[in-house]
CSV table of C-alpha atoms (C1' of nucleotides) in Angstrom, one decimal:
chain,number,residue,atom,x,y,z
A,2,UNK,CA,2.4,6.1,19.8
A,3,UNK,CA,4.3,6.7,16.7
A,4,UNK,CA,5.5,10.0,15.6
A,5,UNK,CA,6.6,9.6,12.0
A,6,UNK,CA,8.9,12.5,11.6
A,7,UNK,CA,11.8,10.4,10.6
A,8,UNK,CA,15.1,11.6,9.2
A,9,UNK,CA,16.0,10.7,5.7
A,10,UNK,CA,17.2,7.2,5.2
A,11,UNK,CA,20.5,6.1,3.9
A,12,UNK,CA,20.6,5.2,0.3
A,13,UNK,CA,21.8,1.8,-0.9
A,14,UNK,CA,24.9,1.5,-3.0
A,15,UNK,CA,22.8,1.1,-6.1
A,16,UNK,CA,20.8,4.1,-5.3
A,17,UNK,CA,23.9,6.1,-4.9
A,18,UNK,CA,24.9,5.3,-8.5
A,19,UNK,CA,21.4,6.0,-9.8
A,20,UNK,CA,20.3,9.0,-7.8
A,21,UNK,CA,17.5,11.1,-9.2
A,22,UNK,CA,17.3,14.2,-7.1
A,23,UNK,CA,14.0,15.8,-6.6
A,24,UNK,CA,12.0,12.7,-7.1
A,25,UNK,CA,11.5,11.5,-3.6
A,26,UNK,CA,8.7,10.8,-1.2
A,27,UNK,CA,7.6,14.2,0.2
A,28,UNK,CA,8.1,13.5,3.8
A,29,UNK,CA,11.1,11.3,3.4
A,30,UNK,CA,13.4,12.8,0.9
A,31,UNK,CA,16.2,10.5,-0.2
A,32,UNK,CA,14.8,7.6,1.6
A,33,UNK,CA,16.1,4.2,1.0
A,34,UNK,CA,17.2,1.0,2.7
A,35,UNK,CA,16.2,-2.5,2.7
A,36,UNK,CA,16.4,-4.1,-0.6
A,37,UNK,CA,19.9,-4.6,-1.9
A,38,UNK,CA,22.3,-3.9,-4.7
A,39,UNK,CA,21.5,-5.7,-7.8
A,40,UNK,CA,23.9,-8.6,-7.3
A,41,UNK,CA,22.3,-9.4,-4.0
A,42,UNK,CA,19.0,-10.0,-5.7
A,43,UNK,CA,18.8,-13.7,-5.9
A,44,UNK,CA,16.7,-14.4,-2.9
A,45,UNK,CA,14.7,-17.3,-1.6
A,46,UNK,CA,11.8,-16.1,-3.6
A,47,UNK,CA,13.6,-16.8,-6.8
A,48,UNK,CA,14.0,-20.4,-6.1
A,49,UNK,CA,10.4,-20.7,-5.1
A,50,UNK,CA,9.0,-18.8,-8.0
A,51,UNK,CA,7.5,-20.6,-11.0
A,52,UNK,CA,9.4,-23.8,-10.6
A,53,UNK,CA,12.8,-22.2,-11.1
A,54,UNK,CA,12.2,-20.5,-14.4
A,55,UNK,CA,14.0,-17.4,-13.2
A,56,UNK,CA,17.0,-19.6,-12.4
A,57,UNK,CA,17.2,-20.9,-16.0
A,58,UNK,CA,16.9,-17.4,-17.5
A,59,UNK,CA,19.7,-16.3,-15.2
A,60,UNK,CA,21.9,-19.1,-16.3
A,61,UNK,CA,21.4,-18.1,-19.9
A,62,UNK,CA,22.7,-14.7,-19.3
A,63,UNK,CA,25.7,-14.9,-21.5
A,64,UNK,CA,28.3,-12.3,-22.5
A,65,UNK,CA,28.9,-9.1,-20.7
A,66,UNK,CA,26.9,-7.0,-23.1
A,67,UNK,CA,23.7,-8.8,-22.6
A,68,UNK,CA,24.3,-8.9,-18.9
A,69,UNK,CA,24.9,-5.1,-18.9
A,70,UNK,CA,21.7,-4.7,-20.9
A,71,UNK,CA,19.6,-6.7,-18.4
A,72,UNK,CA,21.2,-4.8,-15.5
A,73,UNK,CA,20.3,-1.6,-17.2
A,74,UNK,CA,16.7,-2.7,-17.7
A,75,UNK,CA,16.5,-3.7,-14.1
A,76,UNK,CA,17.7,-0.3,-12.9
A,77,UNK,CA,15.1,1.4,-15.1
A,78,UNK,CA,12.4,-0.9,-13.8
A,79,UNK,CA,13.4,-0.1,-10.2
A,80,UNK,CA,13.2,3.6,-11.0
A,81,UNK,CA,9.7,3.2,-12.4
A,82,UNK,CA,8.6,1.2,-9.5
A,83,UNK,CA,10.0,3.9,-7.1
A,84,UNK,CA,8.0,6.5,-9.0
A,85,UNK,CA,4.9,4.4,-8.9
A,86,UNK,CA,5.2,4.0,-5.2
A,87,UNK,CA,5.8,7.7,-4.7
A,88,UNK,CA,2.6,8.4,-6.6
A,89,UNK,CA,0.8,5.9,-4.4
A,90,UNK,CA,2.2,7.6,-1.3
A,91,UNK,CA,1.1,11.0,-2.6
A,92,UNK,CA,-2.4,9.7,-3.0
A,93,UNK,CA,-2.3,8.4,0.6
A,94,UNK,CA,-1.1,11.8,1.7
A,95,UNK,CA,-4.0,13.5,-0.2
A,96,UNK,CA,-6.4,11.1,1.4
A,97,UNK,CA,-5.0,11.9,4.9
A,98,UNK,CA,-5.5,15.5,4.4
A,99,UNK,CA,-9.3,15.2,3.7
A,100,UNK,CA,-10.0,13.0,6.7
A,101,UNK,CA,-11.2,15.3,9.5
A,102,UNK,CA,-10.8,15.0,13.2
A,103,UNK,CA,-7.4,13.6,13.3
A,104,UNK,CA,-4.7,15.0,15.5
A,105,UNK,CA,-2.4,17.0,13.3
A,106,UNK,CA,0.8,16.0,14.9
A,107,UNK,CA,0.2,12.3,14.3
A,108,UNK,CA,0.6,10.9,10.8
A,109,UNK,CA,-1.9,8.2,10.1
A,110,UNK,CA,-0.4,4.9,8.9
A,111,UNK,CA,-1.6,3.6,5.6
A,112,UNK,CA,-3.9,1.0,7.1
A,113,UNK,CA,-5.4,3.6,9.5
A,114,UNK,CA,-5.9,6.0,6.6
A,115,UNK,CA,-7.8,3.4,4.6
A,116,UNK,CA,-9.9,2.2,7.5
A,117,UNK,CA,-10.8,5.7,8.7
A,118,UNK,CA,-11.6,6.8,5.1
A,119,UNK,CA,-13.9,3.9,4.6
A,120,UNK,CA,-15.9,4.5,7.7
A,121,UNK,CA,-15.9,8.2,7.2
A,122,UNK,CA,-17.5,7.7,3.8
A,123,UNK,CA,-20.0,5.3,5.3
A,124,UNK,CA,-20.9,7.8,8.0
A,125,UNK,CA,-21.3,10.6,5.5
A,126,UNK,CA,-23.5,8.5,3.4
A,127,UNK,CA,-25.7,7.6,6.4
A,128,UNK,CA,-25.9,11.2,7.4
A,129,UNK,CA,-27.0,12.3,3.9
A,130,UNK,CA,-29.6,9.6,3.8
A,131,UNK,CA,-30.9,10.5,7.2
A,132,UNK,CA,-31.2,14.1,6.2
A,133,UNK,CA,-32.8,13.5,2.9
A,134,UNK,CA,-35.3,10.9,4.1
A,135,UNK,CA,-36.5,13.1,6.9
A,136,UNK,CA,-36.9,15.9,4.5
A,137,UNK,CA,-38.9,13.7,2.1
A,138,UNK,CA,-41.9,12.0,3.6
A,139,UNK,CA,-43.0,9.0,1.7
A,140,UNK,CA,-39.7,9.1,-0.2
A,141,UNK,CA,-41.1,11.5,-2.8
A,142,UNK,CA,-38.2,13.5,-3.9
A,143,UNK,CA,-38.8,16.7,-5.8
A,144,UNK,CA,-35.8,18.1,-7.6
A,145,UNK,CA,-32.2,17.0,-7.8
A,146,UNK,CA,-31.7,16.5,-4.1
A,147,UNK,CA,-30.6,13.1,-2.8
A,148,UNK,CA,-33.8,11.2,-2.8
A,149,UNK,CA,-35.3,7.8,-3.3
A,150,UNK,CA,-32.8,6.7,-5.9
A,151,UNK,CA,-29.9,7.3,-3.6
A,152,UNK,CA,-31.8,5.8,-0.8
A,153,UNK,CA,-32.7,2.7,-2.8
A,154,UNK,CA,-29.2,2.4,-4.1
A,155,UNK,CA,-27.8,2.6,-0.7
A,156,UNK,CA,-30.1,0.0,0.7
A,157,UNK,CA,-29.5,-2.3,-2.3
A,158,UNK,CA,-25.8,-2.0,-1.6
A,159,UNK,CA,-26.3,-2.6,2.1
A,160,UNK,CA,-28.3,-5.8,1.3
A,161,UNK,CA,-25.7,-7.0,-1.1
A,162,UNK,CA,-22.9,-6.3,1.5
A,163,UNK,CA,-24.9,-8.0,4.2
A,164,UNK,CA,-25.3,-11.1,2.1
A,165,UNK,CA,-21.7,-11.2,1.2
A,166,UNK,CA,-20.7,-10.6,4.8
A,167,UNK,CA,-23.0,-13.4,6.0
A,168,UNK,CA,-21.4,-15.7,3.5
A,169,UNK,CA,-17.9,-14.6,4.4
A,170,UNK,CA,-18.8,-14.7,8.1
A,171,UNK,CA,-20.1,-18.2,7.8
A,172,UNK,CA,-16.9,-19.2,6.1
A,173,UNK,CA,-14.6,-17.5,8.5
A,174,UNK,CA,-16.7,-17.9,11.7
A,175,UNK,CA,-17.0,-14.2,12.3
A,176,UNK,CA,-19.9,-11.7,12.5
A,177,UNK,CA,-20.1,-8.2,11.1
A,178,UNK,CA,-22.0,-5.4,12.8
A,179,UNK,CA,-24.9,-3.5,11.3
A,180,UNK,CA,-24.6,-0.7,8.8
A,181,UNK,CA,-26.1,1.9,11.1
A,182,UNK,CA,-23.0,1.4,13.3
A,183,UNK,CA,-20.7,3.1,10.8
A,184,UNK,CA,-20.9,6.5,12.6
A,185,UNK,CA,-20.3,4.8,15.9
A,186,UNK,CA,-17.4,2.8,14.5
A,187,UNK,CA,-15.9,5.9,12.9
A,188,UNK,CA,-16.1,7.8,16.2
A,189,UNK,CA,-14.6,4.9,18.1
A,190,UNK,CA,-11.7,4.6,15.7
A,191,UNK,CA,-11.0,8.3,15.8
A,192,UNK,CA,-11.0,8.1,19.5
A,193,UNK,CA,-8.7,5.1,19.6
A,194,UNK,CA,-6.3,6.7,17.1
A,195,UNK,CA,-6.2,9.9,19.2
A,196,UNK,CA,-5.4,7.8,22.2
A,197,UNK,CA,-2.6,6.4,20.2
A,198,UNK,CA,-3.6,2.8,20.6
B,25,DT,C1',14.8,-5.3,22.4
B,26,DA,C1',10.5,-6.5,20.0
B,27,DG,C1',7.2,-5.1,17.0
B,28,DG,C1',5.2,-1.8,13.8
B,29,DC,C1',5.7,0.7,9.8
B,30,DC,C1',7.9,1.9,5.8
B,31,DA,C1',10.9,2.2,1.3
B,32,DT,C1',13.2,-0.4,-1.8
B,33,DC,C1',14.5,-4.3,-4.7
B,34,DT,C1',13.1,-8.0,-7.2
B,35,DG,C1',10.9,-11.5,-10.3
B,36,DG,C1',6.4,-13.1,-11.9
B,37,DT,C1',2.2,-12.0,-14.2
B,38,DC,C1',-1.0,-9.1,-16.6
B,39,DC,C1',-2.1,-5.6,-19.9
B,40,DT,C1',-1.6,-2.7,-24.0
C,17,DA,C1',8.1,-6.3,-26.2
C,18,DG,C1',7.8,-3.3,-22.6
C,19,DG,C1',5.5,-1.1,-18.9
C,20,DA,C1',2.3,-1.5,-15.0
C,21,DC,C1',1.0,-4.0,-11.2
C,22,DC,C1',1.7,-7.2,-7.5
C,23,DA,C1',3.5,-9.4,-3.5
C,24,DG,C1',7.5,-11.4,-1.0
C,25,DA,C1',11.9,-10.3,1.1
C,26,DT,C1',15.0,-7.3,3.4
C,27,DG,C1',16.7,-4.0,6.4
C,28,DG,C1',16.3,0.8,8.6
C,29,DC,C1',14.0,3.8,11.8
C,30,DC,C1',11.1,4.6,15.7
C,31,DT,C1',8.4,3.8,20.0
C,32,DA,C1',7.0,1.4,24.0
DNA sequence: TAGGCCATCTGGTCCT
DNA sequence: AGGACCAGATGGCCTA
């Protein structure tokens, strides 16, 4: 469906004045759009937020020096936020690279990455438990291999999750499938992602 | 063209 | 006080 080899985005006027080369998102160098220059900043959210407190503080902005100071602080804050988001995106990319069975030419979206990772972890856990329990009749585990403790921990977690899901399901009017369906769900998702749906 | 996804800006809130 | 985190808003790019 989506092939995310996009060309670099245009930079906003503010970014042009504050460019920091070499600090971009890996797959999208010099990306930038949306948002606005600083002066465009007073959006609907401002009026909504905290009963107009932001409006008051803005009115109090007095002489040019203070205004320049606050603009400078805002620019620095924007840069930090950009860096933070770049780190977050790097972490997403690292996660994509360790999720197997995904077509290489299709970049997973963030939500796809998280969903697949979650179910991949669950399927691996189930696999480990299956292997270890079949190897350990009566759940007597010699040595450091994954044994009863892991098994018990897993099932304790499952019980807790089921209870939470039942409560949430009752509140939301939905039902959740059983834990042993993780592998099935993971396979289904991979299949659907491959199909591009 | 609509809808999905994304990067960025921004102000509020939390944390150190 | 200042930085980190969060979430809403905005607009660009891409695909069906």
